[in-house]
Amino acid sequence: MREGTSGFSVTKKAGKITIEYVDFGVSEFGGGDFEKTYYLDEENSKKLVVALKKEYKGSLDSMIEQAFTRNFSDRLFWEFCKQNNITYSSSTWSG
């Protein structure tokens, strides 16, 4: 269960997008913190932006918040990517 979140951050560099969030006090980790990062290569970053622009308006950060919520829903992100044939890699950290 996600107890608290820092929200998410988006980085766009050299055409690649990185999305990450940190949750604090996650009960599954004994009250520890959890960090998740999604990495999209240049091709899939373009697909993400095009797909988001079909449904949302604003900056990349704003469209991501509208699509996946301020606390960033992994489930919504996974479903959106699947529907739009977007692939990504990810990493996690807990402590």
Short mmCIF file of C-alpha atoms in Angstrom, two decimals:
data_model
loop_
_atom_site.label_atom_id
_atom_site.label_comp_id
_atom_site.label_asym_id
_atom_site.label_seq_id
_atom_site.Cartn_x
_atom_site.Cartn_y
_atom_site.Cartn_z
CA MET A 1 0.00 0.00 0.00
CA ARG A 2 1.31 3.42 -0.94
CA GLU A 3 1.23 5.57 2.19
CA GLY A 4 2.69 8.82 0.87
CA THR A 5 4.25 9.96 -2.35
CA SER A 6 6.55 12.65 -3.54
CA GLY A 7 4.58 12.87 -6.76
CA PHE A 8 6.50 12.21 -9.94
CA SER A 9 9.23 13.87 -11.96
CA VAL A 10 9.81 13.81 -15.69
CA THR A 11 13.11 14.30 -17.46
CA LYS A 12 13.41 14.70 -21.21
CA LYS A 13 16.97 14.57 -22.51
CA ALA A 14 18.29 13.76 -25.99
CA GLY A 15 14.76 12.76 -27.04
CA LYS A 16 14.44 10.20 -24.24
CA ILE A 17 11.93 10.45 -21.41
CA THR A 18 12.45 9.26 -17.83
CA ILE A 19 9.55 9.22 -15.35
CA GLU A 20 10.16 8.51 -11.68
CA TYR A 21 8.37 8.66 -8.37
CA VAL A 22 9.14 7.92 -4.72
CA ASP A 23 6.66 6.57 -2.19
CA PHE A 24 7.34 6.98 1.52
CA GLY A 25 6.32 4.62 4.31
CA VAL A 26 5.26 1.66 2.13
CA SER A 27 3.83 -1.06 4.39
CA GLU A 28 5.02 -3.88 2.08
CA PHE A 29 8.58 -2.70 2.76
CA GLY A 30 8.20 -2.45 6.53
CA GLY A 31 7.43 1.24 6.31
CA GLY A 32 10.41 1.90 4.04
CA ASP A 33 10.58 3.95 0.89
CA PHE A 34 10.09 2.77 -2.70
CA GLU A 35 11.35 4.38 -5.90
CA LYS A 36 10.23 3.45 -9.43
CA THR A 37 11.76 4.76 -12.65
CA TYR A 38 10.49 4.24 -16.20
CA TYR A 39 12.83 4.73 -19.16
CA LEU A 40 11.57 5.35 -22.69
CA ASP A 41 13.94 5.40 -25.66
CA GLU A 42 13.63 8.08 -28.32
CA GLU A 43 11.12 6.18 -30.49
CA ASN A 44 8.84 5.29 -27.58
CA SER A 45 9.16 8.77 -26.09
CA LYS A 46 7.76 10.17 -29.35
CA LYS A 47 4.93 7.62 -29.26
CA LEU A 48 4.09 8.62 -25.68
CA VAL A 49 3.95 12.32 -26.49
CA VAL A 50 1.83 11.77 -29.62
CA ALA A 51 -0.61 9.51 -27.73
CA LEU A 52 -0.87 11.93 -24.79
CA LYS A 53 -1.53 14.90 -27.12
CA LYS A 54 -4.51 13.03 -28.62
CA GLU A 55 -6.28 13.15 -25.25
CA TYR A 56 -4.67 15.91 -23.15
CA LYS A 57 -3.34 19.45 -23.41
CA GLY A 58 -0.47 21.28 -21.78
CA SER A 59 3.16 20.57 -20.99
CA LEU A 60 4.52 17.04 -20.89
CA ASP A 61 4.40 17.07 -17.07
CA SER A 62 0.80 18.31 -17.14
CA MET A 63 -0.33 15.67 -19.65
CA ILE A 64 1.35 12.90 -17.63
CA GLU A 65 -0.38 14.11 -14.46
CA GLN A 66 -3.75 14.23 -16.24
CA ALA A 67 -3.26 10.73 -17.68
CA PHE A 68 -1.68 8.92 -14.74
CA THR A 69 -2.65 11.10 -11.71
CA ARG A 70 -0.51 13.31 -9.50
CA ASN A 71 0.63 10.29 -7.47
CA PHE A 72 1.41 8.40 -10.72
CA SER A 73 -0.60 5.22 -11.20
CA ASP A 74 1.55 2.38 -12.51
CA ARG A 75 -1.57 0.53 -13.64
CA LEU A 76 -2.83 3.46 -15.71
CA PHE A 77 0.63 3.91 -17.24
CA TRP A 78 0.94 0.19 -18.10
CA GLU A 79 -2.51 0.14 -19.71
CA PHE A 80 -1.87 3.33 -21.68
CA CYS A 81 1.44 2.02 -22.97
CA LYS A 82 -0.08 -1.31 -23.95
CA GLN A 83 -2.95 0.39 -25.81
CA ASN A 84 -0.51 2.63 -27.68
CA ASN A 85 2.19 0.03 -28.39
CA ILE A 86 4.73 1.88 -26.24
CA THR A 87 7.58 -0.07 -24.70
CA TYR A 88 9.77 0.96 -21.78
CA SER A 89 12.20 -0.42 -19.27
CA SER A 90 12.03 0.21 -15.54
CA SER A 91 13.95 -0.07 -12.32
CA THR A 92 12.94 -0.08 -8.67
CA TRP A 93 14.63 0.64 -5.37
CA SER A 94 13.39 0.12 -1.85
CA GLY A 95 14.97 0.87 1.45
#
